[in-house]
Amino acid sequence: MEWRYEPITPGLSYACAIRRVVHVGSTLYQDVELVETEPFGMCLVLDGKIQSAESDEFIYHESLVHPALISHPRPESVCIAGGGEGSTAREVLRHSSVKRLVMVDLDEELVRICRKHLTGFHQGAFDDPRLQVCFDDIRSFLLSYPDYFDVIILDLPDPMKDNPTALLYTLNFYKILRARLKPGGMLVTQAGPATLLNHQEVFTAIYNTLKLVFPKVVPYTVHVDSFGETWGFVFASFGTSPLNLSVEQVNSNLLHDGVGGLRCYDGIQHQGLFSLPRYLRSSLHNEERVITEQTPVFVY
Ligand code: SPD
């Protein structure tokens, strides 16, 4: 049996048995592998890190998308930054209120590979007429985009050393995003690992930096087996908070927006996502780092 090792944090890796390798290559921007693994089925691996796995990508993508979308009274225009495999778009398009979804991914070749090989992930989302895919750098795209969004979702690769993606986890970029939101708009970003060992790599700093830009900022987490760790997200808005929603309100908002077919997220899971352990709440509270272009943060 062949094993694939992925570093989690200094002194810790996790190993995953490989059944077959479907694709190995490099695009203009990153190394791309598609590997079928014993525990998680087909996995998308970018620059050596699993981004999405057939068996549990629904946990990550439902958690990324739905808390923000059901917190907005009527999300009609949504922007996704990244999200090349199409699963984030798939989740957004479950909402019948969404009239326009713009997905901006730098890597056209990656999207082409995912569209061809990961049909179970995107499930035809790329054919939905509400979706417009733009191959561009999200920062320059937003600076010249003439319109505004109700919700912006950052589904970007993790900030890694020697990768310009790290500049999309900065104070400056968060200010650009705020300027592209409609009144009442909101933002959610994937925010890196959130285990006891590594939540201070990027998660607490992203939270702290967003707090300088938005009046309401709420961190949350979910465990993703194929990442080998618990994952962090941060929600930010001009005042709306997902924390105020009861089990019944979440379920009723989902129903009202025609959202069906979920396997992880509902009113009960919503309360779990936002119930953080004491050590995490205290680290988030005590964090002082601000992420700027000059002081980026990186995952291990
Ligand atoms: N779709 C981008 C999500 C980034 C998540 N990175 C996960 C790395 C896990 N080791």
Coordinates of C-alpha atoms and ligand atoms in Angstrom, one line a residue:
M1 CA 0.0 0.0 0.0
E2 CA 1.2 3.5 -0.8
W3 CA 0.9 6.2 1.8
R4 CA 0.6 10.0 1.3
Y5 CA 1.8 12.2 4.1
E6 CA 0.5 15.7 4.7
P7 CA 2.1 18.0 7.2
I8 CA -0.3 19.4 9.8
T9 CA 1.9 21.3 12.2
P10 CA 5.5 21.1 13.3
G11 CA 6.1 17.5 14.4
L12 CA 2.8 16.2 13.1
S13 CA 1.8 14.7 9.8
Y14 CA -1.1 12.5 8.8
A15 CA -0.9 9.6 6.5
C16 CA -3.5 8.5 4.0
A17 CA -3.5 5.3 1.9
I18 CA -3.6 5.9 -1.8
R19 CA -5.6 3.7 -4.2
R20 CA -4.6 5.4 -7.5
V21 CA -3.4 8.7 -8.8
V22 CA -5.7 10.2 -11.4
H23 CA -3.8 13.3 -12.3
V24 CA -0.5 15.0 -11.5
G25 CA 0.6 18.2 -13.0
S26 CA 1.2 21.9 -12.6
T27 CA -0.9 24.8 -13.9
L28 CA 0.5 28.3 -14.3
Y29 CA -0.3 28.9 -10.6
Q30 CA 0.0 25.7 -8.6
D31 CA 0.7 22.0 -8.4
V32 CA -2.5 19.9 -8.9
E33 CA -3.0 16.3 -8.0
L34 CA -6.2 14.2 -8.1
V35 CA -5.7 11.1 -5.9
E36 CA -8.1 8.4 -5.0
T37 CA -7.6 7.6 -1.3
E38 CA -8.7 4.6 0.7
P39 CA -10.5 6.6 3.5
F40 CA -11.8 9.6 1.6
G41 CA -12.3 8.6 -2.0
M42 CA -11.2 11.1 -4.7
C43 CA -9.2 14.1 -3.3
L44 CA -8.2 17.4 -4.9
V45 CA -4.7 18.3 -3.7
L46 CA -3.1 21.7 -4.4
D47 CA 0.5 22.5 -3.6
G48 CA 0.6 19.3 -1.4
K49 CA -2.5 20.0 0.7
I50 CA -5.9 18.3 0.4
Q51 CA -8.5 20.9 -0.5
S52 CA -11.5 18.7 -1.0
A53 CA -12.4 15.1 -0.6
E54 CA -15.2 13.1 -2.1
S55 CA -16.3 11.7 1.3
D56 CA -16.5 14.8 3.4
E57 CA -16.3 18.0 1.2
F58 CA -19.9 18.6 2.0
I59 CA -19.0 19.3 5.6
Y60 CA -16.5 22.0 4.7
H61 CA -18.6 23.5 1.9
E62 CA -22.0 23.5 3.7
S63 CA -20.3 25.1 6.7
L64 CA -18.6 27.7 4.6
V65 CA -21.7 28.8 2.6
H66 CA -25.0 28.4 4.5
P67 CA -24.5 30.3 7.8
A68 CA -23.9 33.5 5.9
L69 CA -26.6 32.9 3.3
I70 CA -29.3 32.2 5.8
S71 CA -28.2 35.2 7.9
H72 CA -28.9 37.5 5.0
P73 CA -32.6 38.4 4.6
R74 CA -32.5 38.0 0.8
P75 CA -29.1 37.1 -0.7
E76 CA -29.5 37.8 -4.5
S77 CA -26.0 38.6 -5.6
V78 CA -23.1 36.5 -4.4
C79 CA -19.4 36.4 -5.2
I80 CA -17.1 33.5 -4.6
A81 CA -13.3 34.0 -4.6
G82 CA -11.6 30.8 -5.5
G83 CA -13.7 27.6 -5.1
G84 CA -12.3 26.1 -8.3
E85 CA -13.8 22.6 -7.9
G86 CA -17.3 24.1 -8.0
S87 CA -18.6 22.7 -4.6
T88 CA -19.0 26.2 -3.1
A89 CA -21.0 27.3 -6.1
R90 CA -23.1 24.2 -5.8
E91 CA -24.0 25.1 -2.2
V92 CA -24.8 28.8 -3.0
L93 CA -27.0 27.8 -5.9
R94 CA -29.2 25.7 -3.6
H95 CA -30.6 29.1 -2.5
S96 CA -33.6 30.1 -4.7
S97 CA -33.1 33.8 -3.7
V98 CA -29.7 33.9 -5.5
K99 CA -30.1 35.5 -8.9
R100 CA -26.5 36.2 -9.7
L101 CA -23.4 34.2 -8.7
V102 CA -20.0 35.4 -9.8
M103 CA -17.1 33.0 -9.2
V104 CA -13.6 34.5 -9.6
D105 CA -10.8 32.0 -9.8
L106 CA -7.3 32.8 -11.1
D107 CA -6.6 29.3 -12.4
E108 CA -8.6 28.5 -15.6
E109 CA -6.7 25.2 -16.0
L110 CA -7.6 24.0 -12.5
V111 CA -11.3 24.8 -13.1
R112 CA -11.1 22.8 -16.4
I113 CA -9.5 19.8 -14.6
C114 CA -12.1 19.9 -11.8
R115 CA -15.0 20.3 -14.2
K116 CA -13.9 17.2 -16.1
H117 CA -12.8 14.9 -13.2
L118 CA -14.8 16.1 -10.2
T119 CA -18.4 15.9 -11.4
G120 CA -19.5 14.5 -8.1
F121 CA -18.2 17.6 -6.4
H122 CA -19.7 20.4 -8.6
Q123 CA -22.8 18.3 -9.6
G124 CA -23.4 20.4 -12.7
A125 CA -23.1 23.8 -10.9
F126 CA -21.1 25.1 -13.8
D127 CA -24.1 24.7 -16.1
D128 CA -26.4 26.8 -13.9
P129 CA -27.3 30.0 -15.9
R130 CA -27.1 32.1 -12.7
L131 CA -23.3 31.3 -12.5
Q132 CA -20.7 33.4 -14.2
V133 CA -17.1 32.2 -13.9
C134 CA -14.3 34.8 -14.3
F135 CA -10.7 33.8 -14.6
D136 CA -9.0 36.7 -12.9
D137 CA -7.1 37.9 -9.8
I138 CA -9.9 38.6 -7.3
R139 CA -8.2 41.8 -6.1
S140 CA -8.1 43.5 -9.5
F141 CA -11.5 42.0 -10.4
L142 CA -13.1 43.7 -7.5
L143 CA -11.3 46.9 -7.9
S144 CA -12.8 47.3 -11.4
Y145 CA -16.1 45.6 -10.9
P146 CA -19.0 48.1 -11.3
D147 CA -21.5 46.4 -9.0
Y148 CA -21.9 45.3 -5.4
F149 CA -22.7 42.0 -3.6
D150 CA -24.9 40.8 -0.8
V151 CA -22.5 38.1 0.2
I152 CA -18.8 37.5 -0.6
I153 CA -17.4 34.1 0.1
L154 CA -13.6 33.5 0.3
D155 CA -12.8 29.9 -0.6
L156 CA -9.1 30.5 -1.2
P157 CA -6.2 28.2 -0.8
D158 CA -4.5 28.5 2.6
P159 CA -2.0 31.3 2.9
M160 CA 1.3 29.5 2.3
K161 CA 4.9 30.8 2.2
D162 CA 6.0 31.9 -1.3
N163 CA 2.4 32.0 -2.5
P164 CA 0.8 35.4 -3.3
T165 CA -2.5 34.0 -2.0
A166 CA -1.2 35.1 1.4
L167 CA -1.9 38.7 0.3
L168 CA -5.6 37.9 0.1
Y169 CA -5.6 37.4 3.9
T170 CA -4.7 41.0 4.7
L171 CA -6.2 44.2 6.2
N172 CA -5.9 45.9 2.8
F173 CA -7.8 43.2 0.9
Y174 CA -10.5 43.0 3.6
K175 CA -11.1 46.8 3.1
I176 CA -11.4 46.2 -0.7
L177 CA -14.0 43.5 0.1
R178 CA -16.0 45.8 2.4
A179 CA -16.2 48.4 -0.3
R180 CA -17.8 45.8 -2.7
L181 CA -20.6 44.9 -0.3
K182 CA -24.1 46.3 -0.5
P183 CA -25.6 47.8 2.7
G184 CA -26.4 44.9 5.0
G185 CA -23.9 42.7 3.1
M186 CA -21.7 40.1 4.6
L187 CA -18.5 38.2 4.1
V188 CA -17.3 34.7 5.1
T189 CA -13.8 33.3 4.7
Q190 CA -12.2 30.0 5.3
A191 CA -9.7 30.7 8.0
G192 CA -7.3 27.9 8.3
P193 CA -6.7 25.2 10.9
A194 CA -8.3 25.6 14.3
T195 CA -7.0 22.7 16.4
L196 CA -5.4 23.3 19.8
L197 CA -2.0 22.9 18.2
N198 CA -2.3 25.2 15.3
H199 CA -5.2 27.7 15.7
Q200 CA -2.7 30.5 16.2
E201 CA -1.1 30.0 12.8
V202 CA -3.7 32.0 10.9
F203 CA -7.2 31.6 12.4
T204 CA -6.9 34.0 15.3
A205 CA -5.0 36.6 13.2
I206 CA -7.7 36.5 10.4
Y207 CA -10.4 37.1 13.1
N208 CA -8.5 39.9 14.7
T209 CA -7.8 41.6 11.3
L210 CA -11.4 41.4 10.1
K211 CA -12.4 43.0 13.4
L212 CA -10.6 46.2 12.3
V213 CA -12.8 46.3 9.2
F214 CA -16.2 45.1 10.1
P215 CA -18.4 45.9 13.2
K216 CA -19.6 42.3 13.6
V217 CA -17.1 39.5 13.3
V218 CA -17.9 35.9 14.3
P219 CA -15.5 32.9 14.3
Y220 CA -16.7 29.3 13.9
T221 CA -15.3 25.8 13.3
V222 CA -16.1 22.4 12.0
H223 CA -14.1 19.2 12.0
V224 CA -13.1 17.9 8.6
D225 CA -11.6 14.3 8.7
S226 CA -9.8 14.6 5.3
F227 CA -8.0 17.8 6.5
G228 CA -6.8 15.8 9.5
E229 CA -8.0 18.6 11.7
T230 CA -10.7 21.0 12.8
W231 CA -11.2 23.9 10.4
G232 CA -11.8 27.6 11.1
F233 CA -14.1 30.1 9.4
V234 CA -14.8 33.8 10.1
F235 CA -18.1 35.6 9.3
A236 CA -18.1 39.4 9.1
S237 CA -20.9 41.9 8.5
F238 CA -22.1 45.5 9.1
G239 CA -24.1 44.3 12.1
T240 CA -26.0 41.1 11.4
S241 CA -25.0 38.1 13.4
P242 CA -25.5 34.4 12.8
L243 CA -25.3 34.0 16.6
N244 CA -28.8 35.3 17.1
L245 CA -30.5 32.6 15.0
S246 CA -32.3 29.8 16.9
V247 CA -32.5 26.2 15.7
E248 CA -36.0 26.9 14.4
Q249 CA -35.1 30.1 12.6
V250 CA -32.2 28.5 10.8
N251 CA -34.4 25.6 9.7
S252 CA -37.2 28.0 8.6
N253 CA -34.8 30.2 6.7
L254 CA -33.4 27.2 4.8
L255 CA -36.9 26.0 4.0
H256 CA -38.0 29.5 2.9
D257 CA -35.0 29.8 0.5
G258 CA -35.8 26.4 -1.0
V259 CA -32.6 24.8 0.3
G260 CA -32.7 21.0 0.3
G261 CA -30.4 18.1 0.1
L262 CA -28.0 19.1 2.9
R263 CA -26.1 16.4 4.8
C264 CA -24.4 18.4 7.5
Y265 CA -25.9 21.8 8.1
D266 CA -29.2 22.6 9.8
G267 CA -30.5 24.5 12.8
I268 CA -28.8 22.1 15.3
Q269 CA -25.5 22.0 13.5
H270 CA -25.6 25.8 13.3
Q271 CA -25.5 26.0 17.1
G272 CA -22.6 23.6 17.1
L273 CA -20.5 25.5 14.6
F274 CA -20.6 28.6 16.7
S275 CA -20.0 26.8 20.1
L276 CA -16.2 27.2 20.5
P277 CA -14.1 25.6 23.3
R278 CA -12.8 27.9 26.0
Y279 CA -9.2 27.8 24.9
L280 CA -10.2 29.0 21.4
R281 CA -12.4 31.8 22.7
S282 CA -9.7 33.0 24.9
S283 CA -7.0 32.9 22.1
L284 CA -9.3 34.8 19.8
H285 CA -10.0 37.4 22.5
N286 CA -6.3 37.8 23.3
E287 CA -5.0 37.9 19.7
E288 CA -3.3 41.2 18.7
R289 CA -1.7 40.5 15.4
V290 CA -2.9 42.5 12.4
I291 CA -2.2 40.9 9.0
T292 CA -0.8 43.5 6.5
E293 CA 1.1 43.1 3.3
Q294 CA 4.3 43.5 5.3
T295 CA 3.3 41.0 8.0
P296 CA 1.5 38.2 6.2
V297 CA 0.6 35.0 8.1
F298 CA 1.2 31.4 6.8
V299 CA -0.1 27.9 7.5
Y300 CA 2.5 25.2 8.2
Ligands
SPD1 N1 -11.1 25.4 -1.2 C1 -10.0 25.9 -0.5 C2 -10.0 25.3 0.9 C3 -8.8 25.4 1.6 C4 -8.7 24.4 2.7 N2 -7.4 24.0 2.8 C5 -7.4 22.8 3.5 C6 -6.0 22.2 3.7 C7 -6.2 21.0 4.6 N3 -4.9 20.4 4.9

